[in-house]
Coordinates of C-alpha atoms in Angstrom, one line a residue:
Chain N
X718 CA -15.9 -18.1 11.6
X719 CA -13.9 -18.7 14.8
X720 CA -13.8 -22.3 16.0
X721 CA -13.8 -21.4 19.6
X722 CA -16.5 -18.6 19.7
X723 CA -19.8 -19.8 21.2
X724 CA -21.0 -16.7 22.7
X725 CA -23.6 -15.2 20.2
X726 CA -23.1 -11.7 21.4
X727 CA -19.4 -12.0 20.5
X728 CA -20.3 -13.5 17.2
X729 CA -22.6 -10.6 16.5
X730 CA -19.7 -8.1 17.3
X731 CA -17.3 -9.9 14.8
X732 CA -20.0 -9.8 12.0
X733 CA -20.5 -6.1 12.5
X734 CA -16.6 -5.4 12.4
X735 CA -16.4 -7.6 9.3
X736 CA -18.8 -5.7 7.4
X737 CA -17.3 -2.4 8.2
X738 CA -13.9 -3.9 7.5
X739 CA -15.0 -4.9 4.0
X740 CA -16.6 -1.5 3.2
X741 CA -13.8 0.5 4.7
X742 CA -10.6 -1.3 3.6
X743 CA -11.5 -4.0 0.9
X744 CA -14.0 -2.5 -1.3
X745 CA -12.1 0.7 -2.2
X746 CA -9.3 -1.3 -3.8
X747 CA -11.6 -3.2 -6.0
X748 CA -12.5 -2.0 -9.6
X749 CA -16.0 -0.5 -9.7
X750 CA -17.5 -3.5 -11.6
X751 CA -16.2 -6.1 -9.3
X752 CA -16.9 -3.9 -6.3
X753 CA -20.6 -4.0 -7.3
X754 CA -20.6 -7.8 -7.7
X755 CA -18.9 -8.4 -4.4
X756 CA -21.3 -5.9 -2.7
X757 CA -24.3 -8.0 -4.1
X758 CA -23.1 -11.2 -2.4
X759 CA -25.3 -12.2 0.7
X760 CA -24.3 -10.8 4.0
X761 CA -23.4 -14.1 5.6
X762 CA -21.1 -15.0 2.7
X763 CA -19.5 -11.5 3.0
X764 CA -18.9 -12.1 6.6
X765 CA -16.8 -15.2 5.8
X766 CA -14.7 -13.7 3.0
X767 CA -11.0 -14.5 3.5
X768 CA -9.7 -13.7 0.1
X769 CA -10.8 -12.3 -3.3
X770 CA -8.9 -13.6 -6.3
X771 CA -8.6 -12.0 -9.6
X772 CA -6.9 -13.9 -12.3
X773 CA -6.8 -12.6 -15.8
X774 CA -9.2 -14.5 -18.1
X775 CA -10.5 -16.6 -15.1
X776 CA -13.7 -16.3 -13.1
X777 CA -13.8 -14.1 -10.1
X778 CA -13.3 -16.2 -7.1
X779 CA -14.1 -15.4 -3.5
X780 CA -12.4 -17.6 -0.9
X781 CA -14.3 -18.5 2.3
X782 CA -13.2 -20.3 5.4
X783 CA -13.3 -23.8 3.9
X784 CA -14.3 -23.3 0.2
X785 CA -14.5 -20.8 -2.6
X786 CA -17.3 -19.6 -4.6
X787 CA -17.4 -18.2 -8.2
X788 CA -19.2 -14.9 -8.6
X789 CA -21.4 -14.1 -11.5
X790 CA -21.5 -10.7 -13.2
X791 CA -24.7 -10.1 -11.3
X792 CA -23.1 -10.9 -7.9
X793 CA -24.7 -14.3 -7.5
X794 CA -22.8 -17.3 -6.4
X795 CA -22.3 -20.3 -8.7
X796 CA -20.2 -23.5 -8.9
X797 CA -20.1 -23.5 -12.8
X798 CA -16.9 -21.6 -14.0
X799 CA -18.6 -20.5 -17.3
X800 CA -21.2 -18.5 -15.4
X801 CA -18.7 -16.6 -13.4
X802 CA -17.6 -13.0 -14.3
X803 CA -14.3 -13.3 -16.3
X804 CA -11.7 -11.1 -14.9
X805 CA -10.0 -8.9 -17.6
X806 CA -6.5 -7.4 -17.9
X807 CA -8.2 -4.0 -17.5
X808 CA -9.8 -5.0 -14.1
X809 CA -6.3 -6.2 -13.0
X810 CA -4.6 -2.9 -14.1
X811 CA -7.4 -0.9 -12.3
X812 CA -7.2 -3.0 -9.1
X813 CA -3.3 -2.5 -9.0
X814 CA -3.7 1.3 -9.4
X815 CA -6.3 1.5 -6.7
X816 CA -4.3 -0.7 -4.4
X817 CA -1.2 1.4 -4.8
X818 CA -3.2 4.7 -4.9
X819 CA -2.0 5.1 -8.5
X820 CA 1.6 5.2 -7.4
X821 CA 3.0 1.8 -8.4
X822 CA 6.4 3.3 -8.2
X823 CA 6.1 3.9 -4.5
X824 CA 5.6 0.2 -3.9
X825 CA 8.6 -1.2 -5.9
X826 CA 10.1 -2.9 -2.9
X827 CA 6.8 -4.4 -1.9
X828 CA 6.1 -5.6 -5.4
X829 CA 9.5 -7.2 -5.5
X830 CA 8.5 -9.2 -2.3
X831 CA 5.2 -10.2 -4.1
X832 CA 2.7 -8.3 -2.1
X833 CA 1.4 -4.9 -1.1
X834 CA -0.1 -4.1 2.3
X835 CA -3.2 -1.9 2.0
X836 CA -5.1 0.2 4.7
X837 CA -6.1 -2.0 7.4
X838 CA -3.1 -4.3 7.2
X839 CA -4.7 -6.6 4.5
X840 CA -2.2 -8.1 2.1
X841 CA -2.5 -8.3 -1.7
X842 CA -0.5 -10.9 -3.3
X843 CA 0.8 -10.4 -6.8
X844 CA 1.6 -12.8 -9.6
X845 CA 2.5 -12.5 -13.2
X846 CA 5.6 -12.2 -15.4
X847 CA 8.6 -11.2 -13.5
X848 CA 11.6 -9.2 -14.8
X849 CA 14.9 -10.3 -13.2
X850 CA 17.8 -8.0 -12.9
X851 CA 21.2 -9.4 -11.8
X852 CA 19.6 -12.4 -10.3
X853 CA 17.2 -10.4 -8.3
X854 CA 13.5 -9.6 -9.0
X855 CA 13.3 -6.1 -10.4
X856 CA 9.7 -5.7 -11.1
X857 CA 6.6 -7.3 -12.7
X858 CA 6.1 -6.9 -16.4
X859 CA 2.6 -8.2 -16.5
X860 CA 0.5 -8.5 -13.5
X861 CA -2.0 -11.2 -14.2
X862 CA -3.1 -12.3 -10.6
X863 CA -4.0 -10.6 -7.5
X864 CA -5.1 -12.2 -4.2
X865 CA -6.7 -9.8 -1.8
X866 CA -6.4 -11.4 1.5
X867 CA -8.7 -10.1 4.3
X868 CA -6.6 -9.9 7.5
X869 CA -8.6 -10.3 10.7
X870 CA -7.2 -9.5 14.0
X871 CA -8.1 -11.7 16.9
X872 CA -7.1 -10.4 20.3
X873 CA -7.0 -12.5 23.4
X874 CA -5.6 -15.6 21.9
X875 CA -2.5 -15.3 24.0
X876 CA -4.5 -15.0 27.3
X877 CA -3.6 -18.5 28.5
X878 CA -0.1 -18.4 27.2
X879 CA 1.3 -15.2 28.6
X880 CA 1.3 -16.4 32.1
X881 CA 3.9 -19.0 31.2
X882 CA 6.2 -16.5 29.6
X883 CA 6.6 -14.3 32.6
X884 CA 9.1 -15.1 35.4
X885 CA 6.9 -14.7 38.5
X886 CA 9.9 -13.8 40.7
X887 CA 11.8 -11.2 38.7
X888 CA 8.9 -10.1 36.5
X889 CA 11.1 -10.6 33.4
X890 CA 9.9 -12.0 30.1
X891 CA 11.4 -15.4 29.1
X892 CA 13.2 -15.9 25.8
X893 CA 10.5 -17.6 23.8
X894 CA 10.3 -19.5 20.5
X895 CA 7.0 -20.3 18.9
X896 CA 7.2 -23.5 16.8
X897 CA 4.4 -24.0 14.3
X898 CA 3.6 -25.6 11.0
X899 CA 2.4 -23.1 8.4
X900 CA -1.2 -21.6 8.8
X901 CA -1.5 -22.6 12.4
X902 CA -1.9 -19.2 13.8
X903 CA 1.7 -18.5 14.6
X904 CA 1.8 -14.9 13.7
X905 CA -1.6 -14.2 15.2
X906 CA -0.3 -15.6 18.5
X907 CA 3.0 -13.7 18.2
X908 CA 1.1 -10.5 17.7
X909 CA -1.3 -11.0 20.6
X910 CA 1.7 -11.9 22.9
X911 CA 3.4 -8.7 21.7
X912 CA 0.2 -6.6 22.4
X913 CA -0.2 -8.0 25.8
X914 CA 3.3 -7.6 26.9
X915 CA 3.4 -4.1 25.4
X916 CA 0.3 -2.9 27.1
X917 CA 0.9 -4.7 30.3
X918 CA -1.1 -7.4 32.0
X919 CA -2.7 -6.0 35.2
X920 CA -4.1 -9.5 36.2
X921 CA -0.5 -10.9 36.4
X922 CA 0.9 -7.7 37.8
X923 CA 3.0 -7.0 34.6
X924 CA 3.4 -3.3 34.0
X925 CA 4.3 -3.7 30.2
X926 CA 7.7 -3.2 28.5
X927 CA 9.1 -1.6 25.5
X928 CA 8.9 -3.9 22.6
X929 CA 10.7 -3.6 19.4
X930 CA 9.2 -5.5 16.4
X931 CA 11.1 -6.2 13.2
X932 CA 8.4 -6.8 10.8
X933 CA 10.1 -8.0 7.7
X934 CA 7.1 -9.3 5.9
X935 CA 4.7 -6.7 7.3
X936 CA 2.7 -9.5 8.8
X937 CA 2.9 -8.8 12.4
X938 CA 1.9 -5.2 12.6
X939 CA 0.4 -4.9 8.9
X940 CA 1.9 -1.3 8.5
X941 CA 0.3 1.1 5.9
X942 CA 2.5 4.0 5.4
X943 CA 4.5 2.9 8.3
X944 CA 1.7 3.0 10.8
X945 CA 0.7 -0.3 12.4
X946 CA -2.8 -1.3 11.4
X947 CA -3.0 -4.1 13.9
X948 CA -3.0 -3.4 17.5
X949 CA 0.5 -4.2 18.7
X950 CA 0.4 -2.3 22.0
X951 CA 1.2 1.1 23.2
X952 CA 5.1 0.4 23.9
X953 CA 5.8 -1.0 20.6
X954 CA 8.2 0.3 17.9
X955 CA 7.9 -1.3 14.5
X956 CA 10.5 -1.5 11.8
X957 CA 8.3 -2.3 8.8
X958 CA 9.8 -4.3 5.9
X959 CA 13.3 -4.3 7.5
X960 CA 15.6 -7.3 7.1
X961 CA 15.6 -9.1 10.5
X962 CA 19.3 -9.0 11.4
X963 CA 19.8 -5.5 10.5
X964 CA 16.5 -4.4 12.0
X965 CA 17.4 -6.0 15.4
X966 CA 20.7 -4.2 15.4
X967 CA 18.9 -0.9 14.7
X968 CA 16.5 -1.4 17.5
X969 CA 19.3 -2.3 19.9
X970 CA 21.2 0.9 19.0
X971 CA 18.4 3.4 19.3
X972 CA 15.1 2.2 20.5
X973 CA 16.0 0.7 23.8
X974 CA 13.7 -2.2 23.7
X975 CA 13.3 -4.7 26.6
X976 CA 12.1 -7.2 24.2
X977 CA 12.6 -7.8 20.5
X978 CA 10.1 -9.7 18.5
X979 CA 10.6 -11.0 15.0
X980 CA 8.9 -13.5 12.8
X981 CA 10.7 -16.6 11.5
X982 CA 14.4 -16.4 12.2
X983 CA 16.7 -18.9 10.3
X984 CA 19.2 -17.0 8.4
X985 CA 22.8 -17.2 9.4
X986 CA 23.0 -13.4 10.0
X987 CA 20.1 -13.8 12.4
X988 CA 22.3 -15.8 14.9
X989 CA 24.7 -12.8 15.1
X990 CA 22.0 -10.4 15.7
X991 CA 20.3 -12.7 18.4
X992 CA 23.7 -12.9 20.2
X993 CA 24.0 -9.2 20.0
X994 CA 20.5 -8.7 21.6
X995 CA 21.4 -11.1 24.3
X996 CA 24.6 -9.3 25.3
X997 CA 22.5 -6.1 25.4
X998 CA 20.2 -7.8 28.0
X999 CA 17.3 -7.9 25.7
X1000 CA 14.6 -10.6 25.7
X1001 CA 13.8 -12.4 22.5
X1002 CA 10.4 -13.5 21.1
X1003 CA 10.4 -15.3 17.8
X1004 CA 8.9 -18.0 15.6
X1005 CA 10.0 -20.8 13.5
X1006 CA 8.4 -23.1 11.0
X1007 CA 8.2 -26.7 12.1
X1008 CA 6.3 -29.5 13.7
X1009 CA 8.2 -30.0 17.0
X1010 CA 11.5 -29.4 18.7
X1011 CA 13.2 -32.3 16.8
X1012 CA 12.5 -30.9 13.4
X1013 CA 13.6 -27.3 14.4
X1014 CA 16.9 -28.9 15.6
X1015 CA 17.7 -30.1 12.1
X1016 CA 18.0 -26.5 10.8
X1017 CA 21.6 -25.3 11.2
X1018 CA 21.0 -21.7 12.5
X1019 CA 18.1 -22.7 14.8
X1020 CA 20.1 -25.7 16.1
X1021 CA 23.0 -23.4 16.9
X1022 CA 20.6 -21.0 18.7
X1023 CA 18.8 -23.8 20.6
X1024 CA 22.2 -25.5 21.6
X1025 CA 23.4 -22.1 23.0
X1026 CA 20.5 -22.6 25.4
X1027 CA 19.1 -19.2 24.7
X1028 CA 15.4 -20.0 24.7
X1029 CA 13.8 -20.5 27.9
X1030 CA 10.3 -21.2 26.6
X1031 CA 9.1 -23.1 23.6
X1032 CA 5.5 -22.9 22.6
X1033 CA 4.4 -25.6 20.0
X1034 CA 1.3 -25.0 18.1
X1035 CA -0.7 -27.5 16.0
X1036 CA -4.2 -28.2 14.8
X1037 CA -5.2 -31.1 17.0
X1038 CA -8.1 -29.1 18.3
X1039 CA -8.5 -26.7 15.4
X1040 CA -6.2 -24.2 14.0
X1041 CA -4.0 -22.5 16.5
X1042 CA -4.1 -25.1 19.3
X1043 CA -1.4 -24.6 21.8
X1044 CA -0.1 -28.2 21.9
X1045 CA 2.9 -27.9 24.4
X1046 CA 4.9 -25.3 26.3
X1047 CA 8.2 -26.4 27.2
X1048 CA 10.4 -25.0 30.0
X1049 CA 14.0 -25.3 28.5
X1050 CA 15.9 -24.2 31.4
X1051 CA 14.4 -27.0 33.6
X1052 CA 15.8 -29.9 31.6
X1053 CA 13.1 -29.5 28.9
X1054 CA 10.2 -30.3 31.0
X1055 CA 6.6 -29.9 29.8
X1056 CA 4.9 -27.2 31.7
X1057 CA 1.7 -27.3 29.6
X1058 CA 0.4 -30.1 27.6
X1059 CA -2.7 -30.1 25.5
X1060 CA -3.0 -34.0 25.3
X1061 CA -2.5 -34.8 29.0
X1062 CA -5.1 -33.4 31.2
X1063 CA -4.5 -29.7 31.4
X1064 CA -7.7 -28.0 30.6
X1065 CA -7.9 -26.5 27.1
X1066 CA -10.4 -23.8 26.7
X1067 CA -11.6 -22.1 23.6
X1068 CA -9.1 -19.5 23.9
X1069 CA -6.4 -21.8 22.6
X1070 CA -8.2 -22.1 19.4
X1071 CA -6.9 -19.3 17.2
X1072 CA -8.9 -18.2 14.2
X1073 CA -7.6 -19.5 11.0
Chain S
X1212 CA -15.6 68.0 -35.6
X1213 CA -14.4 67.4 -32.0
X1214 CA -17.0 64.6 -31.7
X1215 CA -15.3 63.0 -34.8
X1216 CA -12.0 63.5 -33.5
X1217 CA -12.9 61.7 -30.2
X1218 CA -14.6 59.0 -32.2
X1219 CA -11.5 58.4 -34.3
X1220 CA -9.3 58.3 -31.1
X1221 CA -11.7 55.8 -29.4
X1222 CA -11.8 53.5 -32.4
X1223 CA -8.0 53.6 -32.8
X1224 CA -7.6 52.8 -29.0
X1225 CA -10.1 49.9 -29.2
X1226 CA -8.5 48.4 -32.1
X1227 CA -5.0 49.0 -30.8
X1228 CA -5.7 47.4 -27.4
X1229 CA -7.4 44.5 -29.1
X1230 CA -4.2 44.0 -31.1
X1231 CA -2.3 44.1 -27.7
X1232 CA -4.6 41.5 -26.1
X1233 CA -4.1 39.1 -28.9
X1234 CA -0.3 39.6 -28.8
X1235 CA -0.6 38.9 -25.0
X1236 CA -2.4 35.6 -25.5
X1237 CA 0.4 34.6 -27.9
X1238 CA 2.9 35.5 -25.3
X1239 CA 1.1 33.7 -22.5
X1240 CA 1.4 30.3 -24.2
X1241 CA 5.3 29.9 -24.0
X1242 CA 5.2 31.0 -20.4
X1243 CA 2.6 28.5 -19.4
X1244 CA 4.4 25.7 -21.2
X1245 CA 7.5 26.6 -19.4
X1246 CA 5.7 26.6 -16.1
X1247 CA 4.2 23.2 -16.8
X1248 CA 7.6 21.9 -17.7
X1249 CA 9.0 23.2 -14.3
X1250 CA 6.2 21.6 -12.6
X1251 CA 6.8 18.2 -14.1
X1252 CA 10.4 18.6 -13.0
X1253 CA 9.2 18.9 -9.5
X1254 CA 6.8 15.9 -9.9
X1255 CA 9.8 13.9 -11.2
X1256 CA 11.8 14.7 -8.0
X1257 CA 8.9 13.7 -6.0
X1258 CA 8.5 10.4 -7.8
X1259 CA 12.1 9.4 -8.3
X1260 CA 13.7 10.5 -5.1
X1261 CA 10.9 10.6 -2.8
X1262 CA 8.8 7.7 -4.1
X1263 CA 5.9 10.1 -2.8
X1264 CA 2.5 8.5 -3.6
X1265 CA 0.8 10.5 -6.4
X1266 CA -2.1 12.2 -4.4
X1267 CA 0.5 13.6 -2.0
X1268 CA 3.1 14.4 -4.7
X1269 CA 0.4 16.3 -6.7
X1270 CA -0.3 18.5 -3.7
X1271 CA 3.4 19.1 -3.1
X1272 CA 4.0 20.1 -6.7
X1273 CA 0.9 22.3 -6.6
X1274 CA 2.2 24.1 -3.6
X1275 CA 5.6 24.7 -5.0
X1276 CA 5.3 25.2 -8.7
X1277 CA 4.7 28.3 -10.9
X1278 CA 1.1 29.6 -10.0
X1279 CA 0.2 29.3 -13.8
X1280 CA 0.6 25.5 -13.6
X1281 CA -0.6 24.9 -10.0
X1282 CA -4.2 24.7 -10.8
X1283 CA -3.7 21.5 -12.9
X1284 CA -2.0 19.7 -10.1
X1285 CA -4.4 21.1 -7.5
X1286 CA -7.3 19.8 -9.4
X1287 CA -5.7 16.3 -9.9
X1288 CA -5.0 16.1 -6.1
X1289 CA -8.7 16.9 -5.6
X1290 CA -9.9 14.3 -8.0
X1291 CA -7.9 11.7 -6.1
X1292 CA -9.4 12.9 -2.9
X1293 CA -12.9 12.1 -4.2
X1294 CA -11.7 8.5 -4.4
X1295 CA -14.5 7.0 -6.5
X1296 CA -12.1 4.4 -7.6
X1297 CA -10.4 6.8 -10.1
X1298 CA -7.0 5.9 -11.6
X1299 CA -4.2 8.5 -12.0
X1300 CA -4.9 8.8 -15.7
X1301 CA -8.6 9.5 -15.2
X1302 CA -7.9 12.1 -12.3
X1303 CA -5.4 13.8 -14.6
X1304 CA -7.7 13.9 -17.6
X1305 CA -10.6 15.3 -15.5
X1306 CA -8.4 17.9 -14.1
X1307 CA -7.0 18.8 -17.6
X1308 CA -10.6 19.1 -18.8
X1309 CA -11.2 21.9 -16.4
X1310 CA -7.7 23.4 -16.6
X1311 CA -7.3 23.6 -20.3
X1312 CA -10.1 26.1 -21.3
X1313 CA -8.7 28.7 -19.0
X1314 CA -5.2 28.6 -20.6
X1315 CA -3.7 29.8 -23.8
X1316 CA -2.5 26.2 -24.7
X1317 CA -3.5 24.7 -27.9
X1318 CA -4.4 21.2 -29.0
X1319 CA -1.0 19.9 -29.4
X1320 CA 0.0 20.8 -25.9
X1321 CA -3.1 19.3 -24.6
X1322 CA -2.2 16.1 -26.4
X1323 CA 1.3 16.0 -24.8
X1324 CA -0.3 16.2 -21.5
X1325 CA -3.0 13.6 -22.1
X1326 CA -0.4 11.2 -23.4
X1327 CA 1.8 11.7 -20.3
X1328 CA -1.2 11.2 -18.0
X1329 CA -1.8 7.9 -19.5
X1330 CA 1.4 6.4 -18.1
X1331 CA 1.0 8.3 -14.8
X1332 CA 1.6 6.0 -11.8
X1333 CA 1.4 2.7 -13.5
X1334 CA 5.1 1.6 -13.5
X1335 CA 8.2 1.6 -11.4
X1336 CA 10.4 4.6 -10.9
X1337 CA 12.8 4.2 -13.8
X1338 CA 9.9 4.0 -16.2
X1339 CA 8.0 6.9 -14.7
X1340 CA 11.3 9.0 -15.0
X1341 CA 11.4 8.1 -18.6
X1342 CA 7.9 9.2 -19.3
X1343 CA 8.3 12.5 -17.3
X1344 CA 11.5 13.2 -19.3
X1345 CA 9.7 12.6 -22.5
X1346 CA 6.9 14.9 -21.5
X1347 CA 9.3 17.6 -20.3
X1348 CA 11.2 17.5 -23.5
X1349 CA 8.0 17.8 -25.6
X1350 CA 6.8 20.7 -23.5
X1351 CA 10.2 22.3 -23.8
X1352 CA 10.3 21.9 -27.6
X1353 CA 6.6 23.2 -27.7
X1354 CA 7.6 26.3 -25.5
X1355 CA 10.5 27.0 -27.9
X1356 CA 8.2 27.0 -30.9
X1357 CA 5.6 29.0 -29.1
X1358 CA 8.3 31.5 -28.1
X1359 CA 9.4 32.0 -31.7
X1360 CA 5.9 32.2 -32.9
X1361 CA 5.0 34.7 -30.2
X1362 CA 7.9 37.0 -31.0
X1363 CA 6.8 37.0 -34.7
X1364 CA 3.2 37.1 -34.1
X1365 CA 2.8 39.5 -31.2
X1366 CA 4.4 42.2 -33.1
X1367 CA 2.1 41.5 -36.1
X1368 CA -0.9 41.6 -33.9
X1369 CA 0.2 44.8 -32.3
X1370 CA 0.7 46.5 -35.6
X1371 CA -2.4 45.0 -37.1
X1372 CA -4.4 46.4 -34.3
X1373 CA -3.3 49.9 -34.6
X1374 CA -3.2 49.9 -38.4
X1375 CA -6.6 48.2 -38.6
X1376 CA -7.9 51.0 -36.3
X1377 CA -6.3 53.7 -38.6
X1378 CA -7.9 52.1 -41.7
X1379 CA -11.3 52.1 -40.0
X1380 CA -10.8 55.8 -39.0
X1381 CA -9.9 56.7 -42.5
X1382 CA -12.8 54.9 -44.0
X1383 CA -15.3 56.3 -41.6
X1384 CA -13.9 59.9 -41.6

């Protein structure tokens, strides 16, 4: 499942945690019938499950790393849609109730955003007929599609990167921007950097710092009832589901972070919050969608922030050696010189390959 | 003669207390309905203001509401805790199945509660509030009717008990 894992012992460990992950987090939110079918799947398939898709009137699909399989009512795999188990509206209704512990009303805001986070930090995407009120999504009238996405946590992906983010002389963290196309392991890398900086890195003599995370889309910490389900370190405070700009201000005011981390900045109000954080002497760790520096510079807000010369380090992710390859790390303060380059010589180990 | 007198007193006492018990049952129903209505009021607060998830909300309500209604909410919370993939409606219905026989409620009351349970937890706050309001109004109306009935009937049952006892005594004497 992980491109870079060669050690069989580590594989074994991953498989074990995967099975326990399925039975602890995923199976309880499936309606009984579907739960039985999924349990019947062969073990090696279960280990690869990335998503389970329920679409009304369509066959039950289980998404694996690189393909998906149709599941029959007896829990066998097939490629013929007609043989698959047809998901009914009742299944969807039950699944939704199990996902929300029968309290759909408690997840209004989440449903409005199109997904609910369940125990373990797994996200369930929702589709169907939307009701709009004053130009804003109010709720779903009919929910006809659910996508249960199995979230796996990979620690250690930032091992090679963190040393570039620490100022050896002062022991400070650099202002860092991670640039990456979608699905290249941006959030996974961000999370692991947060974890390491928060816990401290004895190897580098870094004692750990207070980290404030504004987790607008509940992707970084995967909170369930406000408690982070992913390991984000011992000195980390998380504002779950909070708008970035507002959340950054809240953290500055009260939580005294040394570093603020947020996913995907880019809204106009984010720039103000970023400046506020800088004035308070707080370091910044954030991400942006994009292929490279040039592409990022075309987005007005990011362009402004980059022109201000705020970021000291840019990490550029890509897929040249599998998902999550660290392509470049750029030192912006030093006339934008490359301090790490994947293509030219610097050794790349498996650690740079982040799981999909 | 003395034996007969004692017998007559005992018959009268037994019939009279039977009448009182019957009357008591009729008086219990409106009180239980009001208790349930009050409990739903608490549940409404939990849902609309606190957006508390149901399993927790049920426990909260059970702890704070009238003891006559607490059992239902406690049992529902317990059904949830079993977590065999039950929905709110199923948990509620199972709890009702055990709660109902021990109460003075009748079939129409049971139907109000079952119908309310079917909508429990499946929609957003506004909609939940509507269903709660509807159930509360129905329970209130039922309680009103039960009250009037009880006032009328409890007296009848009380008299009926005593008079019946007296009749029996006269016949047997």
